[in-house]
Short mmCIF file of C-alpha atoms in Angstrom, two decimals:
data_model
loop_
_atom_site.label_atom_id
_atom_site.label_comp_id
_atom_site.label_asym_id
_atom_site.label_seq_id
_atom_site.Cartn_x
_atom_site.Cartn_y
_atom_site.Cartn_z
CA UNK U 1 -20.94 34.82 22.59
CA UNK U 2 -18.03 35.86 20.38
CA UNK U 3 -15.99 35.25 23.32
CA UNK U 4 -17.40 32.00 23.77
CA UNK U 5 -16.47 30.65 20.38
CA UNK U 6 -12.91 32.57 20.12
CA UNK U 7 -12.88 30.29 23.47
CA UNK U 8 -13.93 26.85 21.83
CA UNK U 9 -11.55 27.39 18.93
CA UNK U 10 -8.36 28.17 20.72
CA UNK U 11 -9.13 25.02 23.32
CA UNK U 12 -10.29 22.90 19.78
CA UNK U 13 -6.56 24.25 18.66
CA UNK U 14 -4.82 22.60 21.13
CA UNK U 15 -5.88 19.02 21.50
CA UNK U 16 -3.62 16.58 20.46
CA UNK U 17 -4.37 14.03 17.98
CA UNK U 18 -3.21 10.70 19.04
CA UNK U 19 -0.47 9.02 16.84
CA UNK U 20 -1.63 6.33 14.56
CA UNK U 21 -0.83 2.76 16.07
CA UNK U 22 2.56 1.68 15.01
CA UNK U 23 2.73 -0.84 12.71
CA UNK U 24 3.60 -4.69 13.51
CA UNK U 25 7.35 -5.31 13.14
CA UNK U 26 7.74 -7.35 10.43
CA UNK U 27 8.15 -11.14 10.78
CA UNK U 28 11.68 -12.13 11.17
CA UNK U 29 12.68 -14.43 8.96
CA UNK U 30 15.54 -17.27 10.18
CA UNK U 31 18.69 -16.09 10.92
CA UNK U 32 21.87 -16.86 8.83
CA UNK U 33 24.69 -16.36 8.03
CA UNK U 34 28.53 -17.51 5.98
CA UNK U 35 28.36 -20.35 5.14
CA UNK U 36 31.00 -23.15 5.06
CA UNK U 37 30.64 -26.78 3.42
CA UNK U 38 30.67 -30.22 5.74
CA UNK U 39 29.58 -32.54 3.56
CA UNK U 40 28.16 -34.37 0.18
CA UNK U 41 26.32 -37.14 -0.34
CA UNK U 42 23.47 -38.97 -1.75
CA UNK U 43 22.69 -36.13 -3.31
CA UNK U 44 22.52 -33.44 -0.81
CA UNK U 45 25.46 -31.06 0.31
CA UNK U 46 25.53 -30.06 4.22
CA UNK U 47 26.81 -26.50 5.21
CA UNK U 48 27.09 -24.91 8.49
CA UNK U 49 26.30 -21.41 8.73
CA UNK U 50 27.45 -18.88 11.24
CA UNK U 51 25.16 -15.87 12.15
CA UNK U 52 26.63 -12.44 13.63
CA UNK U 53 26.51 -13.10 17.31
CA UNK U 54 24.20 -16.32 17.26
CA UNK U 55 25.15 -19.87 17.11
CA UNK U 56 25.97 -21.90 14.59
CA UNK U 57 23.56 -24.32 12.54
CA UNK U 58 23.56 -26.82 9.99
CA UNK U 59 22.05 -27.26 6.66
CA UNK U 60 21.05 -30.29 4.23
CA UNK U 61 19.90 -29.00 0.94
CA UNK U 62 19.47 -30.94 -2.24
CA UNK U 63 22.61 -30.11 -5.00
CA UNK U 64 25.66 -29.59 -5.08
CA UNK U 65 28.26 -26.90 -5.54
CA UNK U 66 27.89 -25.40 -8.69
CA UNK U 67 24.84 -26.98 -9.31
CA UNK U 68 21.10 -24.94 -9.92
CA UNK U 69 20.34 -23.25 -7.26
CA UNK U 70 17.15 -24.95 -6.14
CA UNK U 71 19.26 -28.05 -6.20
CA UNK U 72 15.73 -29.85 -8.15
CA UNK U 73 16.96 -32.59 -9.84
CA UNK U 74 16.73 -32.62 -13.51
CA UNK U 75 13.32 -33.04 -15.18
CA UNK U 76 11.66 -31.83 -11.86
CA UNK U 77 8.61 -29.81 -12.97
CA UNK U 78 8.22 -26.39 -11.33
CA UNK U 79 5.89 -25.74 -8.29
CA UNK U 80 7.37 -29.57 -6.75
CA UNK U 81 8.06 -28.46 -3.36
CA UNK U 82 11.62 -28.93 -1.59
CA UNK U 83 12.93 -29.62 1.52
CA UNK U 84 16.13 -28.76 3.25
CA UNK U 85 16.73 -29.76 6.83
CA UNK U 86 17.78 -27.47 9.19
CA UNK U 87 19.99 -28.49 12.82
CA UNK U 88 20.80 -26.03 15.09
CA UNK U 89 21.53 -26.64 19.11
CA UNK U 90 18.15 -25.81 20.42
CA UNK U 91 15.70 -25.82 17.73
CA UNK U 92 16.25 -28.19 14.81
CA UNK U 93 13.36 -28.56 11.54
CA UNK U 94 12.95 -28.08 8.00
CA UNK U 95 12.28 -25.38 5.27
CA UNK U 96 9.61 -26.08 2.69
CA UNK U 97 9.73 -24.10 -0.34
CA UNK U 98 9.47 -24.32 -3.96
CA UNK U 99 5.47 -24.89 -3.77
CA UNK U 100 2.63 -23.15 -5.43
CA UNK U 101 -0.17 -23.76 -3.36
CA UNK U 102 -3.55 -25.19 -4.44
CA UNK U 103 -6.17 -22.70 -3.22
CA UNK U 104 -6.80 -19.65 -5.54
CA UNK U 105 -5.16 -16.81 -4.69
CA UNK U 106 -3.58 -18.21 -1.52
CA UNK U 107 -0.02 -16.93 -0.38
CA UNK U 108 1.92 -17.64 2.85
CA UNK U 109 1.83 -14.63 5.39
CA UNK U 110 5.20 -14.32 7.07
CA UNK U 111 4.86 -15.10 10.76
CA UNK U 112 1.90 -16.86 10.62
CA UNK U 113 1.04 -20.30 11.79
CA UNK U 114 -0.45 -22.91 9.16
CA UNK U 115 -1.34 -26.75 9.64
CA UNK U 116 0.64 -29.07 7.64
CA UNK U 117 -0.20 -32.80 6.91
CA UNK U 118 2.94 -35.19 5.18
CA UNK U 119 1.24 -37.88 4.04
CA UNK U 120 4.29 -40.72 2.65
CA UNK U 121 3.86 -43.27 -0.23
CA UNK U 122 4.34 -45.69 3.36
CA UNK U 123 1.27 -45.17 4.32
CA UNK U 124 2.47 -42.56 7.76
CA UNK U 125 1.05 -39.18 7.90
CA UNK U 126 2.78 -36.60 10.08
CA UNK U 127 0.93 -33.43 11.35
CA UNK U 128 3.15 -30.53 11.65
CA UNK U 129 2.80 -27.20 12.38
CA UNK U 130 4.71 -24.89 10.04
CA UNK U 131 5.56 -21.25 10.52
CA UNK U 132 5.54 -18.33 6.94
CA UNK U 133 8.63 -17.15 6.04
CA UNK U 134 9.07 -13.71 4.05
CA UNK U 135 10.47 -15.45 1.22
CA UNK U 136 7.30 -17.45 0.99
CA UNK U 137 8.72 -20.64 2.54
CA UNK U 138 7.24 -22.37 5.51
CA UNK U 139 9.26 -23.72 8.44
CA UNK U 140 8.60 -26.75 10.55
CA UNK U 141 10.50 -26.59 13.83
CA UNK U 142 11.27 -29.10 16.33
CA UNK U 143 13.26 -29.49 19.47
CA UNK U 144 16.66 -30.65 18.30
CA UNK U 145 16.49 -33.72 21.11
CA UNK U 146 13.14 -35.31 18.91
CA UNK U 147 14.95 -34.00 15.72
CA UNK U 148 15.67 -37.73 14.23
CA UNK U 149 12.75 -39.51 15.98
CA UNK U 150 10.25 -36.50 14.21
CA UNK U 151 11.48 -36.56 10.76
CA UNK U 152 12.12 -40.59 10.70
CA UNK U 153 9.14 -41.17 8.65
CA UNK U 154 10.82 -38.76 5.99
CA UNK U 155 14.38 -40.34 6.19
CA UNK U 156 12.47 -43.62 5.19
CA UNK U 157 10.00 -42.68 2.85
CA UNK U 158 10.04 -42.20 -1.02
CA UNK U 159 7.66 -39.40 -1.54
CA UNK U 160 5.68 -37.36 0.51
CA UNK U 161 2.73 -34.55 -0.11
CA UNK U 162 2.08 -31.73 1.50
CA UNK U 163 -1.21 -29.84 2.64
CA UNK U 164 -2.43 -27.31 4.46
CA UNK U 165 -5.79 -26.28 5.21
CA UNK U 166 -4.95 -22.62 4.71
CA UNK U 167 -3.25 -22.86 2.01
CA UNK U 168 -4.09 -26.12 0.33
CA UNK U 169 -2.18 -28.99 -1.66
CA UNK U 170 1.08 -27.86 -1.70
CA UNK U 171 2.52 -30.84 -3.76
CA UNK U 172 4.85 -34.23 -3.61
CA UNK U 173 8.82 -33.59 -2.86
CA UNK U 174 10.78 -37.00 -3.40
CA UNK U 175 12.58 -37.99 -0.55
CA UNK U 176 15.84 -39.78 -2.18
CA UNK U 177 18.44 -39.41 0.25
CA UNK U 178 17.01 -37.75 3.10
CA UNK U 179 17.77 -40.11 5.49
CA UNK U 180 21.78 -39.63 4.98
CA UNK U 181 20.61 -36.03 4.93
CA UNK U 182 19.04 -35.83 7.85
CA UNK U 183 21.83 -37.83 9.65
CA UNK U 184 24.66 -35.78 8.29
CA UNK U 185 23.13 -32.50 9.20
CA UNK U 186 22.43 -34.07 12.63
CA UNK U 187 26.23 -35.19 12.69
CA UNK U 188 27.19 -31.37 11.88
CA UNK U 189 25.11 -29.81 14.17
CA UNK U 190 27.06 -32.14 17.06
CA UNK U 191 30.38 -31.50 15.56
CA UNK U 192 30.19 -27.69 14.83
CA UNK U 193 26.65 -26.18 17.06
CA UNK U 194 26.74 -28.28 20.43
CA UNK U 195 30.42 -26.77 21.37
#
């Protein structure tokens, strides 16, 4: 019997524990990288940014050089959402950040997918699907051929508001000047990420 058990514990002594599962790589946020100016106007500044090893893009954001960083402009109460516009070769969209959403205690996870309705003082309504960022942004990505034809509704419109069912209202972002903003970074992303 003694045997026996000596037996048991020197066999229970050499199983193997499996290795807890590995933990999800984070969710990768969008690449980026220097950054060189293209353009002002309207109220929006265009810079195309150059990523280690990846292709170029383009960016429209609201400001200027020198100006706040957000780029809000003055008198714009906190939590308004804003946009910048984003044109790359492939894969062209825009960044919505800024927002506090509307639903207690809800936060964007990075990576995941969330529904998002623009509904414009026009009347249109647009539904998007968006994608968390880790910085708490969400991004809306379309194919760069449908880039202008997608986001026409926002180059024409005055104000537009934002919801999503998982994370609720998200707010109203004016829209002066996004249609020479989403032209220019269009024109950049020819110019500097198609070659």
């Amino acid at each position: 019997m003694t045997l026996l058990t000596g037996l048991a514990l020197a066999l229970a002594a050499c199983e193997t524990v499996p290795p807890p599962p590995a933990a999800p790589p984070a969710a990768a946020g969008l690449a980026d990288g220097p950054a060189k100016p293209f353009g002002t106007g309207k109220g929006w500044t265009v810079t195309v940014h150059t990523p280690p090893g990846g292709k170029p893009f383009c960016v429209a954001e609201r400001g200027r050089p020198g100006e706040a960083p957000d780029g809000a402009p003055a008198g714009t109460p906190p939590g308004t959402p804003r946009l910048a516009f984003r044109a790359g070769a492939a894969e062209s969209g825009f960044i919505l950040s800024g927002f506090t959403p509307s639903d207690s205690g809800a936060t964007v996870k990075p990576g995941e997918r969330y529904d998002l309705v623009a509904s414009l003082d026009q009347g249109a309504r647009l539904t998007l699907s968006a994608r968390g960022l880790p910085d708490g942004s969400l991004y809306v990505a379309v194919p760069t051929k449908s880039y202008l034809d997608e986001f026409e509704a926002l180059a024409r419109g005055r104000r537009v508001g934002f919801r999503s069912t998982g994370l609720g209202e998200l707010g109203t972002a004016l829209l002066s000047g996004t249609s020479w903003a989403i032209n220019a970074s269009d024109e950049c992303r020819i110019l500097h990420a198609d070659s």
